[in-house]
Amino acid sequence: MNLLSMTLGVLLLLWTIADVFSTVFVVDDGAGRQSGVMTTWMWRAALRLHDPSSARSHRRLRTVGPLMLLLMLAVWVGQLILAWALVFIPSSFGGSTDVSFADRISFAGRSVIGRSVNSTLLQASSGQWEAIHGLAGLSGITMVSIALAYVLPILAAVAHKRAIGVYVDSLGITADDARTLTASASNGGKMDLHILTLAAMIATAAERHRAYPVLHYFHSVERQAALGPAIAKLSLLVDSFEEDEVDSTVTRPLARIIHQLLSALSQMGLERYARASAGDAIADELEALGSGSTGYADYEFPSVELLQTFVAYDGWRWDDVTGGQDRFGSTR
């Protein structure tokens, strides 16, 4: 039984380390298997309970991202404690003949959070177990350091993606408003500067979504700061220009960058959501965006159906993009 307990503890420890490593340190591969499944299903469940037309519901959805991040960190710490509790078998403690599993959990918890040195509850029986005890403490210190290093950049990334929404919204309340605004410029030339700036911002947001797989789940209560409606509105707006209105050397990179953003989001459950709610055709289009498939035109903007799926996965309605209009100047 002692050998089985230690084996299970080591396996759980390795599983936790692998999940932390995949989620925090590996870029462009989504979250670890455990964290990815947990966060994706939590977001899908939250969307089922969400009413996009309710401001109160948007405020509730806003809490899901932070709670999800805290839960993910808590699960990692809990798994560390359980793993070390399994590793510290009763014979590893000196001067105690009746060590319960609750005692081992307490000892492991104190080791991981760095308080065991102040406890006389249990003591390691030998130098070998004392070294293992030190490793348990080191794992806890490392986990706390990783948590702090991981959380703070996510908050900066949230502010950045909100800035994209605010920028796009400044061009017009709806896509039709933005089209009217840019039409006042000579040949749409002044729009090039906005597109170039937004393209750089969206490219940064795409890479931050790859680096921080929980970033998408930080929902904005204000529509004007929401990334989903902003990307959809910008895509419809720029795609509506004629070739002689906006330089293709500006619009083509923007289209490709939006592909990269949607490809990054597909690893956060967007592809599975699209396959379940919009059908295989939309999910296949999403999969092709980041694959470089020759069957997909790299410089075309995503289809309206895919944009609608993305907006819904961000917790918003399509009317929040079009303002009750199907396309530019075309009312329902």
GROMACS .gro file of N, CA, C and O in nm, residues 230-292:
model
  252
  230ALA      N    1  -1.610   4.404  -3.181
  230ALA     CA    2  -1.516   4.495  -3.247
  230ALA      C    3  -1.452   4.429  -3.369
  230ALA      O    4  -1.443   4.490  -3.476
  231ILE      N    5  -1.408   4.305  -3.354
  231ILE     CA    6  -1.344   4.235  -3.466
  231ILE      C    7  -1.444   4.211  -3.578
  231ILE      O    8  -1.412   4.227  -3.697
  232ALA      N    9  -1.566   4.174  -3.543
  232ALA     CA   10  -1.668   4.149  -3.645
  232ALA      C   11  -1.701   4.278  -3.720
  232ALA      O   12  -1.712   4.279  -3.844
  233LYS      N   13  -1.719   4.386  -3.645
  233LYS     CA   14  -1.752   4.513  -3.709
  233LYS      C   15  -1.639   4.561  -3.799
  233LYS      O   16  -1.663   4.609  -3.911
  234LEU      N   17  -1.516   4.548  -3.752
  234LEU     CA   18  -1.402   4.591  -3.833
  234LEU      C   19  -1.391   4.507  -3.960
  234LEU      O   20  -1.362   4.560  -4.068
  235SER      N   21  -1.414   4.377  -3.948
  235SER     CA   22  -1.407   4.290  -4.066
  235SER      C   23  -1.511   4.329  -4.169
  235SER      O   24  -1.481   4.340  -4.289
  236LEU      N   25  -1.634   4.350  -4.125
  236LEU     CA   26  -1.740   4.389  -4.218
  236LEU      C   27  -1.711   4.524  -4.281
  236LEU      O   28  -1.735   4.545  -4.401
  237LEU      N   29  -1.659   4.616  -4.203
  237LEU     CA   30  -1.631   4.750  -4.253
  237LEU      C   31  -1.524   4.748  -4.361
  237LEU      O   32  -1.544   4.797  -4.472
  238VAL      N   33  -1.410   4.689  -4.329
  238VAL     CA   34  -1.297   4.692  -4.423
  238VAL      C   35  -1.328   4.607  -4.546
  238VAL      O   36  -1.291   4.642  -4.659
  239ASP      N   37  -1.402   4.495  -4.526
  239ASP     CA   38  -1.437   4.410  -4.639
  239ASP      C   39  -1.534   4.479  -4.735
  239ASP      O   40  -1.546   4.439  -4.851
  240SER      N   41  -1.602   4.584  -4.688
  240SER     CA   42  -1.700   4.653  -4.773
  240SER      C   43  -1.634   4.754  -4.868
  240SER      O   44  -1.698   4.800  -4.961
  241PHE      N   45  -1.509   4.787  -4.843
  241PHE     CA   46  -1.441   4.883  -4.929
  241PHE      C   47  -1.409   4.821  -5.065
  241PHE      O   48  -1.379   4.702  -5.076
  242GLU      N   49  -1.415   4.903  -5.167
  242GLU     CA   50  -1.371   4.863  -5.300
  242GLU      C   51  -1.218   4.866  -5.305
  242GLU      O   52  -1.153   4.929  -5.221
  243GLU      N   53  -1.160   4.798  -5.404
  243GLU     CA   54  -1.015   4.790  -5.413
  243GLU      C   55  -0.950   4.926  -5.433
  243GLU      O   56  -0.837   4.947  -5.391
  244ASP      N   57  -1.022   5.019  -5.497
  244ASP     CA   58  -0.963   5.150  -5.520
  244ASP      C   59  -0.986   5.246  -5.404
  244ASP      O   60  -0.942   5.361  -5.408
  245GLU      N   61  -1.055   5.199  -5.298
  245GLU     CA   62  -1.082   5.286  -5.183
  245GLU      C   63  -0.976   5.271  -5.074
  245GLU      O   64  -0.937   5.369  -5.011
  246VAL      N   65  -0.933   5.149  -5.051
  246VAL     CA   66  -0.832   5.123  -4.949
  246VAL      C   67  -0.727   5.032  -5.008
  246VAL      O   68  -0.759   4.934  -5.077
  247ASP      N   69  -0.601   5.063  -4.982
  247ASP     CA   70  -0.490   4.987  -5.040
  247ASP      C   71  -0.494   4.842  -4.992
  247ASP      O   72  -0.506   4.815  -4.873
  248SER      N   73  -0.479   4.750  -5.085
  248SER     CA   74  -0.483   4.608  -5.049
  248SER      C   75  -0.363   4.568  -4.963
  248SER      O   76  -0.369   4.467  -4.891
  249THR      N   77  -0.255   4.645  -4.970
  249THR     CA   78  -0.140   4.614  -4.885
  249THR      C   79  -0.171   4.645  -4.738
  249THR      O   80  -0.093   4.608  -4.649
  250VAL      N   81  -0.283   4.711  -4.714
  250VAL     CA   82  -0.328   4.739  -4.578
  250VAL      C   83  -0.435   4.639  -4.536
  250VAL      O   84  -0.432   4.584  -4.425
  251THR      N   85  -0.532   4.613  -4.625
  251THR     CA   86  -0.644   4.528  -4.589
  251THR      C   87  -0.605   4.379  -4.583
  251THR      O   88  -0.657   4.305  -4.500
  252ARG      N   89  -0.515   4.337  -4.671
  252ARG     CA   90  -0.478   4.195  -4.673
  252ARG      C   91  -0.409   4.151  -4.544
  252ARG      O   92  -0.443   4.047  -4.487
  253PRO      N   93  -0.309   4.227  -4.496
  253PRO     CA   94  -0.251   4.187  -4.367
  253PRO      C   95  -0.353   4.187  -4.253
  253PRO      O   96  -0.346   4.100  -4.165
  254LEU      N   97  -0.447   4.281  -4.255
  254LEU     CA   98  -0.549   4.283  -4.150
  254LEU      C   99  -0.632   4.154  -4.154
  254LEU      O  100  -0.659   4.094  -4.049
  255ALA      N  101  -0.671   4.113  -4.274
  255ALA     CA  102  -0.749   3.990  -4.286
  255ALA      C  103  -0.671   3.871  -4.233
  255ALA      O  104  -0.725   3.786  -4.158
  256ARG      N  105  -0.544   3.863  -4.266
  256ARG     CA  106  -0.462   3.750  -4.221
  256ARG      C  107  -0.443   3.753  -4.069
  256ARG      O  108  -0.441   3.650  -4.003
  257ILE      N  109  -0.429   3.873  -4.012
  257ILE     CA  110  -0.411   3.886  -3.867
  257ILE      C  111  -0.539   3.843  -3.794
  257ILE      O  112  -0.534   3.779  -3.689
  258ILE      N  113  -0.655   3.879  -3.851
  258ILE     CA  114  -0.781   3.835  -3.790
  258ILE      C  115  -0.793   3.683  -3.797
  258ILE      O  116  -0.842   3.619  -3.704
  259HIS      N  117  -0.744   3.623  -3.907
  259HIS     CA  118  -0.738   3.477  -3.915
  259HIS      C  119  -0.658   3.421  -3.798
  259HIS      O  120  -0.699   3.323  -3.733
  260GLN      N  121  -0.543   3.483  -3.769
  260GLN     CA  122  -0.457   3.433  -3.663
  260GLN      C  123  -0.523   3.446  -3.526
  260GLN      O  124  -0.508   3.359  -3.440
  261LEU      N  125  -0.597   3.555  -3.507
  261LEU     CA  126  -0.668   3.572  -3.380
  261LEU      C  127  -0.773   3.462  -3.362
  261LEU      O  128  -0.783   3.400  -3.255
  262LEU      N  129  -0.853   3.438  -3.466
  262LEU     CA  130  -0.956   3.336  -3.457
  262LEU      C  131  -0.894   3.197  -3.443
  262LEU      O  132  -0.949   3.110  -3.373
  263SER      N  133  -0.779   3.176  -3.506
  263SER     CA  134  -0.710   3.048  -3.492
  263SER      C  135  -0.664   3.027  -3.348
  263SER      O  136  -0.674   2.917  -3.293
  264ALA      N  137  -0.614   3.133  -3.285
  264ALA     CA  138  -0.573   3.124  -3.145
  264ALA      C  139  -0.692   3.094  -3.055
  264ALA      O  140  -0.684   3.013  -2.962
  265LEU      N  141  -0.806   3.157  -3.085
  265LEU     CA  142  -0.925   3.137  -3.004
  265LEU      C  143  -0.985   2.997  -3.024
  265LEU      O  144  -1.054   2.946  -2.935
  266SER      N  145  -0.958   2.937  -3.138
  266SER     CA  146  -1.010   2.802  -3.161
  266SER      C  147  -0.955   2.704  -3.060
  266SER      O  148  -1.019   2.604  -3.026
  267GLN      N  149  -0.833   2.730  -3.009
  267GLN     CA  150  -0.774   2.645  -2.908
  267GLN      C  151  -0.836   2.667  -2.771
  267GLN      O  152  -0.808   2.592  -2.677
  268MET      N  153  -0.917   2.771  -2.757
  268MET     CA  154  -0.987   2.798  -2.632
  268MET      C  155  -1.133   2.757  -2.642
  268MET      O  156  -1.218   2.811  -2.572
  269GLY      N  157  -1.162   2.666  -2.731
  269GLY     CA  158  -1.296   2.611  -2.739
  269GLY      C  159  -1.384   2.667  -2.848
  269GLY      O  160  -1.496   2.621  -2.866
  270LEU      N  161  -1.335   2.767  -2.924
  270LEU     CA  162  -1.418   2.827  -3.027
  270LEU      C  163  -1.452   2.726  -3.136
  270LEU      O  164  -1.565   2.723  -3.185
  271GLU      N  165  -1.355   2.642  -3.174
  271GLU     CA  166  -1.382   2.545  -3.281
  271GLU      C  167  -1.487   2.442  -3.236
  271GLU      O  168  -1.579   2.410  -3.310
  272ARG      N  169  -1.475   2.392  -3.112
  272ARG     CA  170  -1.574   2.298  -3.062
  272ARG      C  171  -1.711   2.363  -3.049
  272ARG      O  172  -1.814   2.302  -3.077
  273TYR      N  173  -1.712   2.489  -3.007
  273TYR     CA  174  -1.838   2.562  -2.996
  273TYR      C  175  -1.901   2.581  -3.134
  273TYR      O  176  -2.023   2.564  -3.151
  274ALA      N  177  -1.818   2.614  -3.233
  274ALA     CA  178  -1.868   2.633  -3.369
  274ALA      C  179  -1.925   2.503  -3.425
  274ALA      O  180  -2.030   2.501  -3.490
  275ARG      N  181  -1.857   2.392  -3.397
  275ARG     CA  182  -1.903   2.264  -3.449
  275ARG      C  183  -2.036   2.224  -3.386
  275ARG      O  184  -2.122   2.162  -3.450
  276ALA      N  185  -2.056   2.260  -3.258
  276ALA     CA  186  -2.178   2.223  -3.188
  276ALA      C  187  -2.294   2.316  -3.219
  276ALA      O  188  -2.408   2.272  -3.225
  277SER      N  189  -2.265   2.445  -3.241
  277SER     CA  190  -2.374   2.541  -3.255
  277SER      C  191  -2.397   2.588  -3.397
  277SER      O  192  -2.508   2.626  -3.434
  278ALA      N  193  -2.292   2.590  -3.481
  278ALA     CA  194  -2.305   2.645  -3.616
  278ALA      C  195  -2.287   2.540  -3.725
  278ALA      O  196  -2.317   2.568  -3.842
  279GLY      N  197  -2.237   2.424  -3.691
  279GLY     CA  198  -2.222   2.319  -3.791
  279GLY      C  199  -2.078   2.296  -3.833
  279GLY      O  200  -1.988   2.377  -3.807
  280ASP      N  201  -2.055   2.185  -3.901
  280ASP     CA  202  -1.921   2.145  -3.940
  280ASP      C  203  -1.858   2.241  -4.040
  280ASP      O  204  -1.736   2.259  -4.041
  281ALA      N  205  -1.939   2.301  -4.127
  281ALA     CA  206  -1.884   2.390  -4.231
  281ALA      C  207  -1.811   2.509  -4.168
  281ALA      O  208  -1.701   2.545  -4.210
  282ILE      N  209  -1.871   2.570  -4.066
  282ILE     CA  210  -1.810   2.685  -4.000
  282ILE      C  211  -1.688   2.640  -3.921
  282ILE      O  212  -1.584   2.707  -3.920
  283ALA      N  213  -1.699   2.525  -3.853
  283ALA     CA  214  -1.585   2.474  -3.778
  283ALA      C  215  -1.468   2.441  -3.870
  283ALA      O  216  -1.352   2.466  -3.838
  284ASP      N  217  -1.498   2.386  -3.989
  284ASP     CA  218  -1.392   2.355  -4.085
  284ASP      C  219  -1.328   2.483  -4.138
  284ASP      O  220  -1.206   2.487  -4.161
  285GLU      N  221  -1.408   2.586  -4.159
  285GLU     CA  222  -1.352   2.715  -4.202
  285GLU      C  223  -1.258   2.769  -4.095
  285GLU      O  224  -1.149   2.819  -4.125
  286LEU      N  225  -1.299   2.759  -3.970
  286LEU     CA  226  -1.216   2.807  -3.860
  286LEU      C  227  -1.086   2.728  -3.852
  286LEU      O  228  -0.978   2.784  -3.832
  287GLU      N  229  -1.095   2.598  -3.871
  287GLU     CA  230  -0.975   2.514  -3.868
  287GLU      C  231  -0.880   2.550  -3.981
  287GLU      O  232  -0.757   2.548  -3.965
  288ALA      N  233  -0.936   2.585  -4.097
  288ALA     CA  234  -0.853   2.617  -4.213
  288ALA      C  235  -0.781   2.751  -4.198
  288ALA      O  236  -0.678   2.773  -4.261
  289LEU      N  237  -0.834   2.840  -4.113
  289LEU     CA  238  -0.774   2.972  -4.099
  289LEU      C  239  -0.628   2.965  -4.056
  289LEU      O  240  -0.544   3.038  -4.107
  290GLY      N  241  -0.600   2.880  -3.961
  290GLY     CA  242  -0.464   2.874  -3.909
  290GLY      C  243  -0.379   2.764  -3.967
  290GLY      O  244  -0.263   2.749  -3.929
  291SER      N  245  -0.434   2.688  -4.061
  291SER     CA  246  -0.361   2.573  -4.113
  291SER      C  247  -0.284   2.604  -4.241
  291SER      O  248  -0.203   2.524  -4.284
  292GLY      N  249  -0.312   2.721  -4.301
  292GLY     CA  250  -0.249   2.752  -4.428
  292GLY      C  251  -0.302   2.667  -4.542
  292GLY      O  252  -0.234   2.645  -4.642
   0.00000   0.00000   0.00000
